[in-house]
């Protein structure tokens, strides 16, 4: 937001220079980006009067002039301009002057005749010809009133000979550019910045627009045949219309043009300039319609229709949809609400009756609409931040007031005011001690009230009531911020923390994760970090298609960063395979990686019910090497389970997971709950990722590990009684898993089994088709006595009988 110091002086006494003012305002929260001294690059250019013009003897197009530059000084200037006459008053760049762009003017000779300076055109002074409509673009700027009555009368200009051209043309303004935070839309106005300036300088806030708050304008349902209705009160909080008749379209006065230019707004005509001027002055965007362009003279604020179109004031056709809000008449939209008006309702030179619109729209809707149609304006930038409906009446009255002041039209009595959604009034308890404790200061209640009242906040019965334009003040912390801004950030002392704090620590899941990561690093694995997003193509490369739950339960991103990040990660295998592929491309021979990250699944359509997706913390291991196989990975995972504190689990064959080799994959279960899957990657995956080596993968659910892990280890003394050892060898079908054999041995050992070690699996044609020999070494021991052979023989008999019954095993002798 740009503001000239000259304009701010209407609201506050300013007795410091621009830099000091910028520093003070920055310290109170109105951050200053830049301070620009307009006209600072114009030096030693003065007002002069042409006394005499004579032809140049050695040129057919140049003339020699005598110019009065004030204080009795007359200089000779040679020029080729053909639009000058004797007694014209013009800007003169004297010897040693500087013009925009670093151009320096020195005395010299033109065709042998001395020229002590230069007459200046508008372009040479860096001026916009749009602001001086009676000037010519390629010629000397004529200051006489016959050419530009806005600059002044001839007799006034005669008294200005020798004066700095910046002073005469009003080019010596100082403009401050503020960075306004999104929570302070009130400061996107000269009034708001003027208020901040006054309080920051400890001056009285002068409100030159106070009369607007006291102005009484009667409500009417119909003005000049115009009526208004709001069909979308959730998007349009208030709509006010006032009508001005007998409009005279023309240029704006010089003071208005200068203020608009200082804020970076170009003058168009008096009616349009008034809407822009009021927006800058009071912070509320406005729009002006030609009443004759409104079919049926009925304005409706409604949602746009599907595929509805409008040509905006910038001559661009915009496509609309049902999510956008428009101002419409009985046949067509005439404006995109909060963004820009339509060309079909534009103010023309022959416009006689104008409707001034002052409305407040929902900021979120305006922002989405502006983004969708690719059009961000000064108006939309203000609406996005949330404006007060209470300011709308003051603004439209100010516009009508300016119309009458400039003689641009006559106000029609009354206003149309549709106000379906009233603004909420916040009431916040003033808790002095809490504010002081929060800020670490010792301000008195009177000091706090003084600051708040200067900001026009009422304090009644220890309750703070913010003004309508401060919707950002909602709770005690906001009140504390206002107190601190003007108490002074620089007055905050340096103190130690003085409050009760909680003792930090890691929970069970975090502790296990740290232990596991440390173990894997010590075992030679490298940790990687991956994104939480993948694409559906990555899932396809990992053989996940059709009705696979990893695909059907995927959480899809509505606005993905790119095609590579369209869904949240349902499994971490694709990202691990990508990392292994990268290492393989780099010719790395032995790669051992692990990744701890989250996966996301939309279980039971949770998102559609307004719930969060299922998140799992997954440890993924990926390896390839010529010296490692499935059993290497199995031992690695068992080490992970051991360090996590899992003592009991089962290893079961897995054949349905399509990402793994169907014959070289296993699940690690606790009961029927799968806590990990380990195995060799399906050859289809290695082919899709262009890897020639066998890939070993493991997915370990750390959340489930933490659920079943036990941290309270129990220690037992070493028993002094000897162990009894037995070997057992059996012939079983190839389909029998050794886990089932071990389960039977454990069950029938009556808690006497200390260890069961598989020491041989033998296959031979002599054993029979689809048969294998499995041999175990069993160690029995109890802590309170020496076991007898008779006890062990009985246990062995029960084990053999159960193996024969359940698994069809045949004892080998």
Short mmCIF file of C-alpha atoms in Angstrom, two decimals, residues 116-402:
data_model
loop_
_atom_site.label_atom_id
_atom_site.label_comp_id
_atom_site.label_asym_id
_atom_site.label_seq_id
_atom_site.Cartn_x
_atom_site.Cartn_y
_atom_site.Cartn_z
CA UNK A 116 22.37 28.30 -21.72
CA UNK A 117 19.96 25.52 -20.87
CA UNK A 118 17.01 23.68 -22.35
CA UNK A 119 13.24 23.98 -22.54
CA UNK A 120 11.69 20.70 -21.32
CA UNK A 121 8.98 18.47 -22.73
CA UNK A 122 6.77 16.24 -20.58
CA UNK A 123 8.78 13.17 -21.52
CA UNK A 124 12.03 14.83 -20.45
CA UNK A 125 10.47 15.59 -17.04
CA UNK A 126 9.21 12.01 -16.74
CA UNK A 127 5.54 13.05 -16.72
CA UNK A 128 2.56 11.09 -18.03
CA UNK A 129 0.72 12.98 -20.77
CA UNK A 130 -2.50 11.28 -19.63
CA UNK A 131 -2.48 13.57 -16.61
CA UNK A 132 -2.07 16.69 -18.75
CA UNK A 133 -4.56 16.17 -21.60
CA UNK A 134 -4.05 19.59 -23.25
CA UNK A 135 -0.31 19.08 -23.76
CA UNK A 136 1.31 17.59 -26.84
CA UNK A 137 3.54 14.55 -26.58
CA UNK A 138 6.43 15.71 -28.78
CA UNK A 139 6.85 19.33 -27.85
CA UNK A 140 7.71 21.75 -25.08
CA UNK A 141 5.40 21.63 -22.05
CA UNK A 142 3.42 24.90 -21.96
CA UNK A 143 2.39 25.88 -18.43
CA UNK A 144 0.13 28.77 -19.49
CA UNK A 145 -3.51 28.34 -18.48
CA UNK A 146 -4.65 28.37 -22.11
CA UNK A 147 -2.86 25.03 -22.51
CA UNK A 148 -3.49 23.52 -19.06
CA UNK A 149 -5.82 25.33 -16.69
CA UNK A 150 -5.13 22.81 -13.88
CA UNK A 151 -1.62 24.16 -13.33
CA UNK A 152 -2.74 27.69 -12.50
CA UNK A 153 -3.78 31.07 -13.83
CA UNK A 154 -1.30 33.11 -15.87
CA UNK A 155 -0.99 35.81 -13.22
CA UNK A 156 -0.14 33.16 -10.62
CA UNK A 157 2.42 31.62 -12.93
CA UNK A 158 3.97 35.04 -13.56
CA UNK A 159 4.71 35.19 -9.84
CA UNK A 160 6.27 31.72 -10.00
CA UNK A 161 9.09 32.61 -12.41
CA UNK A 162 12.31 31.10 -11.11
CA UNK A 163 10.51 28.67 -8.78
CA UNK A 164 11.40 24.99 -8.76
CA UNK A 165 9.22 23.16 -11.30
CA UNK A 166 8.61 20.37 -8.75
CA UNK A 167 6.91 22.82 -6.42
CA UNK A 168 4.76 24.32 -9.17
CA UNK A 169 3.67 20.93 -10.60
CA UNK A 170 3.43 19.21 -7.21
CA UNK A 171 6.16 16.71 -8.02
CA UNK A 172 7.92 16.94 -4.66
CA UNK A 173 5.84 14.32 -2.86
CA UNK A 174 7.32 11.71 -0.55
CA UNK A 175 5.64 8.33 -0.97
CA UNK A 176 5.98 5.47 1.53
CA UNK A 177 5.28 1.90 0.39
CA UNK A 178 3.98 -0.25 3.27
CA UNK A 179 3.90 -4.03 3.53
CA UNK A 180 0.48 -4.73 5.01
CA UNK A 181 -0.04 -8.08 6.75
CA UNK A 182 -3.15 -10.12 5.75
CA UNK A 183 -4.83 -9.57 9.14
CA UNK A 184 -4.86 -5.76 8.76
CA UNK A 185 -7.11 -4.88 5.80
CA UNK A 186 -7.95 -1.61 7.60
CA UNK A 187 -4.40 -0.46 6.83
CA UNK A 188 -5.00 -0.84 3.09
CA UNK A 189 -6.35 2.70 3.30
CA UNK A 190 -4.99 6.18 3.95
CA UNK A 191 -7.39 6.48 6.88
CA UNK A 192 -6.07 3.29 8.49
CA UNK A 193 -2.43 4.26 7.94
CA UNK A 194 -3.23 7.78 9.18
CA UNK A 195 -4.62 6.33 12.39
CA UNK A 196 -1.52 4.17 12.85
CA UNK A 197 0.68 7.20 12.14
CA UNK A 198 -1.09 9.36 14.72
CA UNK A 199 -0.90 6.74 17.48
CA UNK A 200 2.72 5.86 16.63
CA UNK A 201 3.75 9.55 16.83
CA UNK A 202 1.64 10.04 20.00
CA UNK A 203 -0.40 12.64 18.14
CA UNK A 204 -4.16 13.16 18.04
CA UNK A 205 -5.89 11.32 15.21
CA UNK A 206 -7.63 13.91 13.04
CA UNK A 207 -10.62 12.36 11.34
CA UNK A 208 -11.46 14.55 8.32
CA UNK A 209 -14.27 12.16 7.35
CA UNK A 210 -16.09 12.25 10.69
CA UNK A 211 -19.04 13.97 9.02
CA UNK A 212 -19.71 10.77 7.03
CA UNK A 213 -20.44 8.83 10.22
CA UNK A 214 -23.01 11.42 11.22
CA UNK A 215 -24.61 11.65 7.76
CA UNK A 216 -28.17 10.36 7.73
CA UNK A 217 -29.36 8.97 4.40
CA UNK A 218 -32.86 7.42 4.37
CA UNK A 219 -33.35 3.87 3.13
CA UNK A 220 -35.42 3.29 0.02
CA UNK A 221 -36.44 0.19 -1.87
CA UNK A 222 -36.49 2.00 -5.20
CA UNK A 223 -34.32 4.87 -6.48
CA UNK A 224 -34.83 6.11 -10.04
CA UNK A 225 -36.50 2.75 -10.75
CA UNK A 226 -33.48 0.79 -9.43
CA UNK A 227 -33.96 -2.17 -7.07
CA UNK A 228 -31.47 -4.61 -5.50
CA UNK A 229 -31.69 -8.21 -4.21
CA UNK A 230 -29.11 -10.66 -2.81
CA UNK A 231 -29.56 -14.35 -3.67
CA UNK A 232 -26.29 -15.49 -2.08
CA UNK A 233 -26.16 -13.97 1.45
CA UNK A 234 -23.37 -16.40 2.38
CA UNK A 235 -21.10 -14.72 -0.20
CA UNK A 236 -22.43 -11.14 -0.13
CA UNK A 237 -22.80 -9.68 3.35
CA UNK A 238 -24.06 -6.22 2.37
CA UNK A 239 -24.89 -4.28 -0.80
CA UNK A 240 -25.50 -0.52 -0.85
CA UNK A 241 -26.42 1.51 -3.93
CA UNK A 242 -26.68 5.27 -4.31
CA UNK A 243 -27.59 7.13 -7.49
CA UNK A 244 -26.15 10.34 -8.97
CA UNK A 245 -27.91 12.11 -11.87
CA UNK A 246 -26.97 14.88 -14.30
CA UNK A 247 -23.45 13.48 -14.39
CA UNK A 248 -20.74 15.47 -16.14
CA UNK A 249 -17.89 13.22 -17.25
CA UNK A 250 -14.57 15.03 -17.40
CA UNK A 251 -11.03 15.20 -16.02
CA UNK A 252 -10.38 15.07 -12.29
CA UNK A 253 -8.91 18.01 -10.39
CA UNK A 254 -5.14 18.20 -10.11
CA UNK A 255 -5.06 17.44 -6.37
CA UNK A 256 -6.94 14.19 -6.90
CA UNK A 257 -4.77 13.16 -9.85
CA UNK A 258 -1.60 13.77 -7.83
CA UNK A 259 -2.82 11.69 -4.92
CA UNK A 260 -3.90 8.85 -7.20
CA UNK A 261 -0.54 8.94 -8.99
CA UNK A 262 1.30 8.86 -5.67
CA UNK A 263 -0.52 5.61 -4.82
CA UNK A 264 0.24 4.13 -8.23
CA UNK A 265 -3.25 4.63 -9.73
CA UNK A 266 -3.72 6.33 -13.09
CA UNK A 267 -6.42 8.93 -13.59
CA UNK A 268 -9.20 8.00 -16.05
CA UNK A 269 -12.12 10.39 -15.54
CA UNK A 270 -13.75 12.09 -12.59
CA UNK A 271 -16.35 9.37 -11.85
CA UNK A 272 -13.96 6.42 -12.11
CA UNK A 273 -11.30 8.39 -10.25
CA UNK A 274 -13.73 9.00 -7.38
CA UNK A 275 -14.27 5.25 -6.91
CA UNK A 276 -10.50 4.65 -6.91
CA UNK A 277 -9.85 7.65 -4.66
CA UNK A 278 -12.40 6.49 -2.08
CA UNK A 279 -11.00 2.95 -2.16
CA UNK A 280 -7.53 4.29 -1.36
CA UNK A 281 -8.83 6.76 1.20
CA UNK A 282 -11.19 4.50 3.16
CA UNK A 283 -10.16 0.97 2.11
CA UNK A 284 -13.47 -0.18 0.61
CA UNK A 285 -13.57 -1.00 -3.14
CA UNK A 286 -16.42 0.53 -5.12
CA UNK A 287 -17.87 0.24 -8.58
CA UNK A 288 -19.84 2.66 -10.74
CA UNK A 289 -22.48 1.55 -13.30
CA UNK A 290 -24.30 3.45 -15.98
CA UNK A 291 -27.91 2.95 -14.81
CA UNK A 292 -29.12 2.66 -18.41
CA UNK A 293 -26.89 -0.40 -18.94
CA UNK A 294 -28.79 -2.34 -16.26
CA UNK A 295 -31.64 -4.22 -17.96
CA UNK A 296 -34.83 -3.96 -15.96
CA UNK A 297 -33.03 -1.64 -13.56
CA UNK A 298 -32.81 -4.55 -11.12
CA UNK A 299 -29.46 -5.62 -9.64
CA UNK A 300 -29.16 -9.20 -8.40
CA UNK A 301 -26.15 -10.53 -6.48
CA UNK A 302 -26.10 -14.21 -7.39
CA UNK A 303 -23.90 -17.15 -8.22
CA UNK A 304 -22.90 -17.33 -11.87
CA UNK A 305 -24.49 -19.88 -14.16
CA UNK A 306 -22.52 -22.71 -15.70
CA UNK A 307 -20.57 -21.55 -18.79
CA UNK A 308 -21.79 -17.97 -18.33
CA UNK A 309 -19.47 -15.39 -19.89
CA UNK A 310 -18.63 -11.73 -19.33
CA UNK A 311 -16.28 -9.27 -21.04
CA UNK A 312 -14.54 -7.32 -18.29
CA UNK A 313 -13.29 -3.75 -18.42
CA UNK A 314 -9.90 -4.94 -19.70
CA UNK A 315 -11.59 -6.20 -22.91
CA UNK A 316 -11.05 -9.87 -21.98
CA UNK A 317 -13.78 -12.50 -22.11
CA UNK A 318 -14.01 -14.45 -18.85
CA UNK A 319 -15.66 -17.87 -18.41
CA UNK A 320 -17.71 -18.21 -15.22
CA UNK A 321 -19.11 -21.13 -13.24
CA UNK A 322 -21.44 -21.79 -10.29
CA UNK A 323 -18.72 -21.21 -7.67
CA UNK A 324 -18.32 -17.55 -8.65
CA UNK A 325 -20.36 -14.56 -7.51
CA UNK A 326 -21.58 -11.96 -10.00
CA UNK A 327 -23.52 -8.71 -10.03
CA UNK A 328 -26.22 -9.17 -12.65
CA UNK A 329 -29.25 -7.47 -14.12
CA UNK A 330 -32.30 -9.31 -15.44
CA UNK A 331 -30.44 -10.64 -18.51
CA UNK A 332 -26.69 -10.75 -17.93
CA UNK A 333 -23.84 -10.36 -15.44
CA UNK A 334 -22.50 -6.80 -15.29
CA UNK A 335 -19.56 -7.43 -12.94
CA UNK A 336 -17.53 -10.20 -11.33
CA UNK A 337 -18.19 -9.51 -7.67
CA UNK A 338 -15.14 -8.13 -5.90
CA UNK A 339 -12.88 -8.48 -8.95
CA UNK A 340 -13.80 -6.27 -11.92
CA UNK A 341 -16.79 -4.70 -13.65
CA UNK A 342 -18.11 -5.65 -17.03
CA UNK A 343 -17.59 -3.72 -20.22
CA UNK A 344 -21.35 -3.69 -20.79
CA UNK A 345 -21.90 -1.33 -17.81
CA UNK A 346 -18.87 0.91 -18.31
CA UNK A 347 -19.11 4.66 -17.68
CA UNK A 348 -19.12 6.39 -21.08
CA UNK A 349 -18.74 10.04 -22.08
CA UNK A 350 -22.51 10.41 -22.51
CA UNK A 351 -23.46 8.73 -19.22
CA UNK A 352 -26.09 10.80 -17.40
CA UNK A 353 -27.04 8.71 -14.36
CA UNK A 354 -24.57 6.62 -12.35
CA UNK A 355 -25.12 3.94 -9.72
CA UNK A 356 -22.42 3.79 -7.04
CA UNK A 357 -22.07 0.28 -5.59
CA UNK A 358 -20.49 -0.33 -2.19
CA UNK A 359 -20.67 -4.01 -1.28
CA UNK A 360 -18.85 -6.48 0.94
CA UNK A 361 -18.20 -10.04 -0.26
CA UNK A 362 -16.79 -13.17 1.37
CA UNK A 363 -13.00 -12.94 0.94
CA UNK A 364 -12.44 -16.64 0.25
CA UNK A 365 -14.88 -16.60 -2.66
CA UNK A 366 -13.29 -13.49 -4.18
CA UNK A 367 -9.82 -15.01 -3.94
CA UNK A 368 -10.85 -18.26 -5.64
CA UNK A 369 -12.73 -16.40 -8.35
CA UNK A 370 -9.84 -14.02 -9.05
CA UNK A 371 -7.46 -16.96 -9.32
CA UNK A 372 -9.82 -18.96 -11.53
CA UNK A 373 -10.38 -16.14 -14.04
CA UNK A 374 -6.71 -15.07 -13.90
CA UNK A 375 -7.45 -11.52 -12.78
CA UNK A 376 -6.16 -10.05 -9.53
CA UNK A 377 -7.03 -6.40 -8.93
CA UNK A 378 -6.67 -3.77 -6.21
CA UNK A 379 -10.27 -4.53 -5.27
CA UNK A 380 -9.84 -8.31 -5.05
CA UNK A 381 -6.63 -7.90 -3.03
CA UNK A 382 -8.62 -6.01 -0.40
CA UNK A 383 -11.66 -8.29 -0.38
CA UNK A 384 -9.43 -11.37 0.03
CA UNK A 385 -8.31 -10.12 3.45
CA UNK A 386 -11.84 -9.64 4.78
CA UNK A 387 -13.54 -6.24 4.89
CA UNK A 388 -16.06 -4.85 7.36
CA UNK A 389 -19.68 -4.50 6.14
CA UNK A 390 -20.02 -1.54 8.50
CA UNK A 391 -17.63 0.52 6.38
CA UNK A 392 -19.69 0.23 3.21
CA UNK A 393 -22.16 3.03 4.00
CA UNK A 394 -19.44 5.52 4.94
CA UNK A 395 -17.67 4.83 1.65
CA UNK A 396 -20.65 5.29 -0.66
CA UNK A 397 -21.57 8.52 1.10
CA UNK A 398 -18.02 9.79 0.60
CA UNK A 399 -18.23 9.03 -3.14
CA UNK A 400 -21.47 11.00 -3.47
CA UNK A 401 -19.97 13.83 -1.43
CA UNK A 402 -17.00 14.06 -3.82
#
